[in-house]
Amino acid sequence: MENPVIILGAQTVGTAALDAFLSNDVVVYCLLDDDQKLQGTELLDVPVMGNTDDGELLKLLGKKCEVFVATEDTASRRSLTQMLRTEYEAVPVNAIHERASVSNHAILGHGNYIGPNAVVAATATLGDGCLVGANAVVEARATVADYAQLGSGALLGADAKVGEQAFIGAGAVVVAGVKIGDKARIGAGSVVVADVPNGQTVFGNPAVKV
């Protein structure tokens, strides 16, 4: 990546994304965050400069800077991404940690974070704005829809499908072929052996509705 990156969000996701870019020797120009307590501070020696809608800094996007959206809230990530596309014609780049293993034959959208030691296998598909935590595994032909999140150590079996804005907790296992609905939530450490409807929260081994 030739251009430096501006990261929107300087909290947990922003820190992880910053670490991913730095692991690949990518220059991060600055971070932006709406929390005024963070503005004027530094994160890993990179300045946190202003709000996520700072027009003066965002006008650098395109020829001079790339962008990554790292806000904690899924709806915020999606709305900021849409704003960047419509107002600045900017598409977020992927933040893939140097120690992640992403197959050349996997299909990735834009603005995804893939943490250290995570694995995205050949023929797996990630949409846009997905967060794949450290040590998570997305096996062959598995599909992760836009703005879904896989916690650290989560395992998504072959042919499994995760819907938009779904949340898979740390260490959870989604068995091969299982479908997780949009905005569904899977508790940490759960083992999911049956399909989960849209918006439902499940937990346990085997996972059941909470």
mmCIF file of C-alpha atoms in Angstrom:
data_model
loop_
_atom_site.group_PDB
_atom_site.id
_atom_site.type_symbol
_atom_site.label_atom_id
_atom_site.label_comp_id
_atom_site.label_asym_id
_atom_site.label_seq_id
_atom_site.Cartn_x
_atom_site.Cartn_y
_atom_site.Cartn_z
ATOM 1 C CA MET A 1 0.000 0.000 0.000
ATOM 2 C CA GLU A 2 1.653 3.184 -1.220
ATOM 3 C CA ASN A 3 -0.492 5.830 0.484
ATOM 4 C CA PRO A 4 -0.743 6.375 4.238
ATOM 5 C CA VAL A 5 -3.984 5.425 5.978
ATOM 6 C CA ILE A 6 -6.401 7.449 8.079
ATOM 7 C CA ILE A 7 -8.241 5.261 10.622
ATOM 8 C CA LEU A 8 -11.723 6.311 11.725
ATOM 9 C CA GLY A 9 -11.930 5.114 15.337
ATOM 10 C CA ALA A 10 -9.219 5.046 18.000
ATOM 11 C CA GLN A 11 -10.614 2.572 20.508
ATOM 12 C CA THR A 12 -10.504 -1.248 20.541
ATOM 13 C CA VAL A 13 -11.086 -1.848 16.835
ATOM 14 C CA GLY A 14 -8.939 1.145 15.898
ATOM 15 C CA THR A 15 -6.060 -0.138 18.009
ATOM 16 C CA ALA A 16 -6.283 -3.574 16.371
ATOM 17 C CA ALA A 17 -6.410 -2.064 12.877
ATOM 18 C CA LEU A 18 -3.483 0.233 13.635
ATOM 19 C CA ASP A 19 -1.444 -2.751 14.819
ATOM 20 C CA ALA A 20 -2.340 -4.621 11.623
ATOM 21 C CA PHE A 21 -1.197 -1.767 9.382
ATOM 22 C CA LEU A 22 2.002 -1.227 11.372
ATOM 23 C CA SER A 23 2.789 -4.950 11.191
ATOM 24 C CA ASN A 24 2.933 -4.519 7.398
ATOM 25 C CA ASP A 25 5.005 -1.297 7.590
ATOM 26 C CA VAL A 26 2.041 0.730 6.313
ATOM 27 C CA VAL A 27 2.210 4.375 7.384
ATOM 28 C CA VAL A 28 -0.835 5.526 9.368
ATOM 29 C CA TYR A 29 -1.275 9.290 8.964
ATOM 30 C CA CYS A 30 -3.624 9.694 11.934
ATOM 31 C CA LEU A 31 -6.656 8.335 13.742
ATOM 32 C CA LEU A 32 -9.964 10.167 14.135
ATOM 33 C CA ASP A 33 -12.376 9.573 17.008
ATOM 34 C CA ASP A 34 -15.492 11.368 18.255
ATOM 35 C CA ASP A 35 -14.412 10.984 21.895
ATOM 36 C CA GLN A 36 -12.884 14.366 22.750
ATOM 37 C CA LYS A 37 -10.802 12.786 25.524
ATOM 38 C CA LEU A 38 -8.856 10.860 22.906
ATOM 39 C CA GLN A 39 -8.297 13.816 20.582
ATOM 40 C CA GLY A 40 -4.854 15.329 20.957
ATOM 41 C CA THR A 41 -3.425 12.066 22.336
ATOM 42 C CA GLU A 42 -1.325 9.413 20.613
ATOM 43 C CA LEU A 43 -1.972 5.724 20.036
ATOM 44 C CA LEU A 44 1.162 3.654 19.362
ATOM 45 C CA ASP A 45 2.907 6.961 18.527
ATOM 46 C CA VAL A 46 0.239 7.895 15.946
ATOM 47 C CA PRO A 47 -1.791 11.075 16.672
ATOM 48 C CA VAL A 48 -5.544 11.071 17.292
ATOM 49 C CA MET A 49 -6.491 14.314 15.592
ATOM 50 C CA GLY A 50 -10.242 15.002 15.399
ATOM 51 C CA ASN A 51 -13.780 13.748 14.801
ATOM 52 C CA THR A 52 -14.597 10.976 12.331
ATOM 53 C CA ASP A 53 -16.354 13.502 10.067
ATOM 54 C CA ASP A 54 -13.465 16.016 9.983
ATOM 55 C CA GLY A 55 -13.804 17.392 6.454
ATOM 56 C CA GLU A 56 -10.335 18.969 6.378
ATOM 57 C CA LEU A 57 -8.652 15.620 7.002
ATOM 58 C CA LEU A 58 -11.086 13.505 4.998
ATOM 59 C CA LYS A 59 -10.453 15.609 1.892
ATOM 60 C CA LEU A 60 -7.021 13.938 1.822
ATOM 61 C CA LEU A 61 -8.723 10.670 0.891
ATOM 62 C CA GLY A 62 -8.203 9.392 -2.607
ATOM 63 C CA LYS A 63 -4.915 10.484 -4.114
ATOM 64 C CA LYS A 64 -3.079 11.178 -0.840
ATOM 65 C CA CYS A 65 -4.542 8.833 1.796
ATOM 66 C CA GLU A 66 -6.470 5.591 2.154
ATOM 67 C CA VAL A 67 -9.074 5.066 4.863
ATOM 68 C CA PHE A 68 -10.164 2.305 7.264
ATOM 69 C CA VAL A 69 -13.367 2.456 9.343
ATOM 70 C CA ALA A 70 -12.756 1.108 12.857
ATOM 71 C CA THR A 71 -15.636 2.386 14.971
ATOM 72 C CA GLU A 72 -16.946 -0.021 17.614
ATOM 73 C CA ASP A 73 -20.626 0.132 16.665
ATOM 74 C CA THR A 74 -21.676 -1.862 13.594
ATOM 75 C CA ALA A 75 -24.294 0.659 12.480
ATOM 76 C CA SER A 76 -21.719 3.439 12.782
ATOM 77 C CA ARG A 77 -19.203 1.478 10.692
ATOM 78 C CA ARG A 78 -21.789 0.997 7.996
ATOM 79 C CA SER A 79 -22.999 4.615 7.942
ATOM 80 C CA LEU A 80 -19.450 6.004 7.908
ATOM 81 C CA THR A 81 -18.545 3.674 5.045
ATOM 82 C CA GLN A 82 -21.562 4.858 3.067
ATOM 83 C CA MET A 83 -20.652 8.485 3.782
ATOM 84 C CA LEU A 84 -17.095 7.933 2.552
ATOM 85 C CA ARG A 85 -18.358 6.385 -0.675
ATOM 86 C CA THR A 86 -20.972 9.045 -1.450
ATOM 87 C CA GLU A 87 -19.171 12.205 -0.290
ATOM 88 C CA TYR A 88 -15.522 11.335 -0.922
ATOM 89 C CA GLU A 89 -15.705 8.456 -3.417
ATOM 90 C CA ALA A 90 -13.418 6.571 -1.028
ATOM 91 C CA VAL A 91 -13.617 2.831 -0.389
ATOM 92 C CA PRO A 92 -12.062 1.532 2.854
ATOM 93 C CA VAL A 93 -9.003 -0.704 2.511
ATOM 94 C CA ASN A 94 -8.575 -4.036 4.291
ATOM 95 C CA ALA A 95 -6.489 -4.229 7.470
ATOM 96 C CA ILE A 96 -4.879 -7.676 7.406
ATOM 97 C CA HIS A 97 -2.326 -8.426 10.095
ATOM 98 C CA GLU A 98 1.055 -9.586 8.871
ATOM 99 C CA ARG A 99 0.631 -12.848 10.820
ATOM 100 C CA ALA A 100 -2.816 -13.612 9.392
ATOM 101 C CA SER A 101 -3.146 -16.288 6.722
ATOM 102 C CA VAL A 102 -5.505 -15.270 3.923
ATOM 103 C CA SER A 103 -5.622 -17.515 0.877
ATOM 104 C CA ASN A 104 -5.075 -15.937 -2.512
ATOM 105 C CA HIS A 105 -8.201 -17.859 -3.482
ATOM 106 C CA ALA A 106 -10.406 -16.326 -0.776
ATOM 107 C CA ILE A 107 -12.823 -13.555 -1.787
ATOM 108 C CA LEU A 108 -12.666 -10.352 0.263
ATOM 109 C CA GLY A 109 -14.761 -7.205 0.065
ATOM 110 C CA HIS A 110 -13.606 -3.833 1.379
ATOM 111 C CA GLY A 111 -12.836 -2.526 4.845
ATOM 112 C CA ASN A 112 -12.320 -5.879 6.563
ATOM 113 C CA TYR A 113 -10.109 -6.411 9.605
ATOM 114 C CA ILE A 114 -8.312 -9.773 9.916
ATOM 115 C CA GLY A 115 -6.362 -10.226 13.131
ATOM 116 C CA PRO A 116 -3.075 -11.969 13.947
ATOM 117 C CA ASN A 117 -2.998 -15.726 13.322
ATOM 118 C CA ALA A 118 -6.507 -15.692 11.840
ATOM 119 C CA VAL A 119 -7.053 -17.975 8.837
ATOM 120 C CA VAL A 120 -9.301 -17.319 5.851
ATOM 121 C CA ALA A 121 -9.216 -20.412 3.667
ATOM 122 C CA ALA A 122 -9.402 -20.784 -0.100
ATOM 123 C CA THR A 123 -12.962 -20.288 -1.464
ATOM 124 C CA ALA A 124 -14.104 -18.563 1.756
ATOM 125 C CA THR A 125 -15.886 -15.229 1.246
ATOM 126 C CA LEU A 126 -15.944 -12.078 3.383
ATOM 127 C CA GLY A 127 -18.242 -9.178 2.541
ATOM 128 C CA ASP A 128 -17.531 -5.569 3.500
ATOM 129 C CA GLY A 129 -16.633 -4.258 6.950
ATOM 130 C CA CYS A 130 -16.190 -7.639 8.651
ATOM 131 C CA LEU A 131 -14.096 -8.050 11.790
ATOM 132 C CA VAL A 132 -12.215 -11.357 12.110
ATOM 133 C CA GLY A 133 -10.479 -11.584 15.473
ATOM 134 C CA ALA A 134 -7.111 -13.080 16.338
ATOM 135 C CA ASN A 135 -6.865 -16.862 15.811
ATOM 136 C CA ALA A 136 -10.321 -17.061 14.210
ATOM 137 C CA VAL A 137 -10.748 -19.508 11.315
ATOM 138 C CA VAL A 138 -13.027 -19.215 8.288
ATOM 139 C CA GLU A 139 -12.955 -22.551 6.485
ATOM 140 C CA ALA A 140 -13.481 -23.356 2.794
ATOM 141 C CA ARG A 141 -16.685 -22.138 1.127
ATOM 142 C CA ALA A 142 -17.823 -20.413 4.333
ATOM 143 C CA THR A 143 -19.472 -17.024 3.792
ATOM 144 C CA VAL A 144 -19.413 -14.014 6.118
ATOM 145 C CA ALA A 145 -21.813 -11.233 5.115
ATOM 146 C CA ASP A 146 -21.285 -7.475 5.481
ATOM 147 C CA TYR A 147 -20.382 -6.034 8.900
ATOM 148 C CA ALA A 148 -20.400 -9.382 10.690
ATOM 149 C CA GLN A 149 -17.941 -10.010 13.515
ATOM 150 C CA LEU A 150 -16.024 -13.149 14.519
ATOM 151 C CA GLY A 151 -14.449 -12.996 17.968
ATOM 152 C CA SER A 152 -10.971 -14.236 18.805
ATOM 153 C CA GLY A 153 -10.596 -17.973 18.241
ATOM 154 C CA ALA A 154 -14.021 -18.425 16.631
ATOM 155 C CA LEU A 155 -14.272 -21.253 14.096
ATOM 156 C CA LEU A 156 -16.584 -21.086 11.097
ATOM 157 C CA GLY A 157 -16.863 -24.518 9.496
ATOM 158 C CA ALA A 158 -16.882 -25.283 5.785
ATOM 159 C CA ASP A 159 -20.007 -24.086 3.925
ATOM 160 C CA ALA A 160 -21.301 -22.216 6.997
ATOM 161 C CA LYS A 161 -23.009 -18.895 6.364
ATOM 162 C CA VAL A 162 -23.014 -15.847 8.655
ATOM 163 C CA GLY A 163 -25.582 -13.115 7.979
ATOM 164 C CA GLU A 164 -25.149 -9.350 7.928
ATOM 165 C CA GLN A 165 -24.211 -7.693 11.231
ATOM 166 C CA ALA A 166 -24.160 -11.056 13.030
ATOM 167 C CA PHE A 167 -21.855 -11.498 16.030
ATOM 168 C CA ILE A 168 -19.941 -14.724 16.719
ATOM 169 C CA GLY A 169 -18.411 -14.663 20.203
ATOM 170 C CA ALA A 170 -14.837 -15.567 21.105
ATOM 171 C CA GLY A 171 -14.080 -19.271 20.850
ATOM 172 C CA ALA A 172 -17.482 -20.149 19.390
ATOM 173 C CA VAL A 173 -17.736 -22.964 16.846
ATOM 174 C CA VAL A 174 -20.216 -22.837 13.988
ATOM 175 C CA VAL A 175 -20.413 -26.366 12.592
ATOM 176 C CA ALA A 176 -20.032 -26.936 8.854
ATOM 177 C CA GLY A 177 -23.074 -25.979 6.801
ATOM 178 C CA VAL A 178 -24.912 -24.099 9.575
ATOM 179 C CA LYS A 179 -26.568 -20.768 8.726
ATOM 180 C CA ILE A 180 -26.431 -17.809 11.143
ATOM 181 C CA GLY A 181 -29.094 -15.187 10.427
ATOM 182 C CA ASP A 182 -28.718 -11.435 10.077
ATOM 183 C CA LYS A 183 -28.024 -9.655 13.402
ATOM 184 C CA ALA A 184 -27.956 -12.995 15.265
ATOM 185 C CA ARG A 185 -25.626 -13.273 18.262
ATOM 186 C CA ILE A 186 -23.636 -16.358 19.260
ATOM 187 C CA GLY A 187 -22.315 -16.429 22.819
ATOM 188 C CA ALA A 188 -18.632 -16.953 23.529
ATOM 189 C CA GLY A 189 -17.558 -20.592 23.572
ATOM 190 C CA SER A 190 -20.821 -21.843 22.111
ATOM 191 C CA VAL A 191 -21.075 -24.762 19.689
ATOM 192 C CA VAL A 192 -23.723 -24.088 17.052
ATOM 193 C CA VAL A 193 -25.068 -27.252 15.424
ATOM 194 C CA ALA A 194 -28.340 -25.902 13.971
ATOM 195 C CA ASP A 195 -29.381 -22.849 11.977
ATOM 196 C CA VAL A 196 -29.962 -19.631 13.958
ATOM 197 C CA PRO A 197 -32.777 -17.291 12.785
ATOM 198 C CA ASN A 198 -32.338 -13.575 12.145
ATOM 199 C CA GLY A 199 -31.912 -11.551 15.325
ATOM 200 C CA GLN A 200 -31.777 -14.523 17.692
ATOM 201 C CA THR A 201 -29.210 -14.925 20.504
ATOM 202 C CA VAL A 202 -27.956 -18.420 21.328
ATOM 203 C CA PHE A 203 -25.499 -19.742 23.871
ATOM 204 C CA GLY A 204 -24.109 -23.043 25.132
ATOM 205 C CA ASN A 205 -22.991 -26.463 23.904
ATOM 206 C CA PRO A 206 -25.039 -27.240 21.957
ATOM 207 C CA ALA A 207 -26.162 -23.636 21.534
ATOM 208 C CA VAL A 208 -29.792 -22.898 22.438
ATOM 209 C CA LYS A 209 -31.896 -19.749 22.369
ATOM 210 C CA VAL A 210 -31.302 -17.408 25.320
#
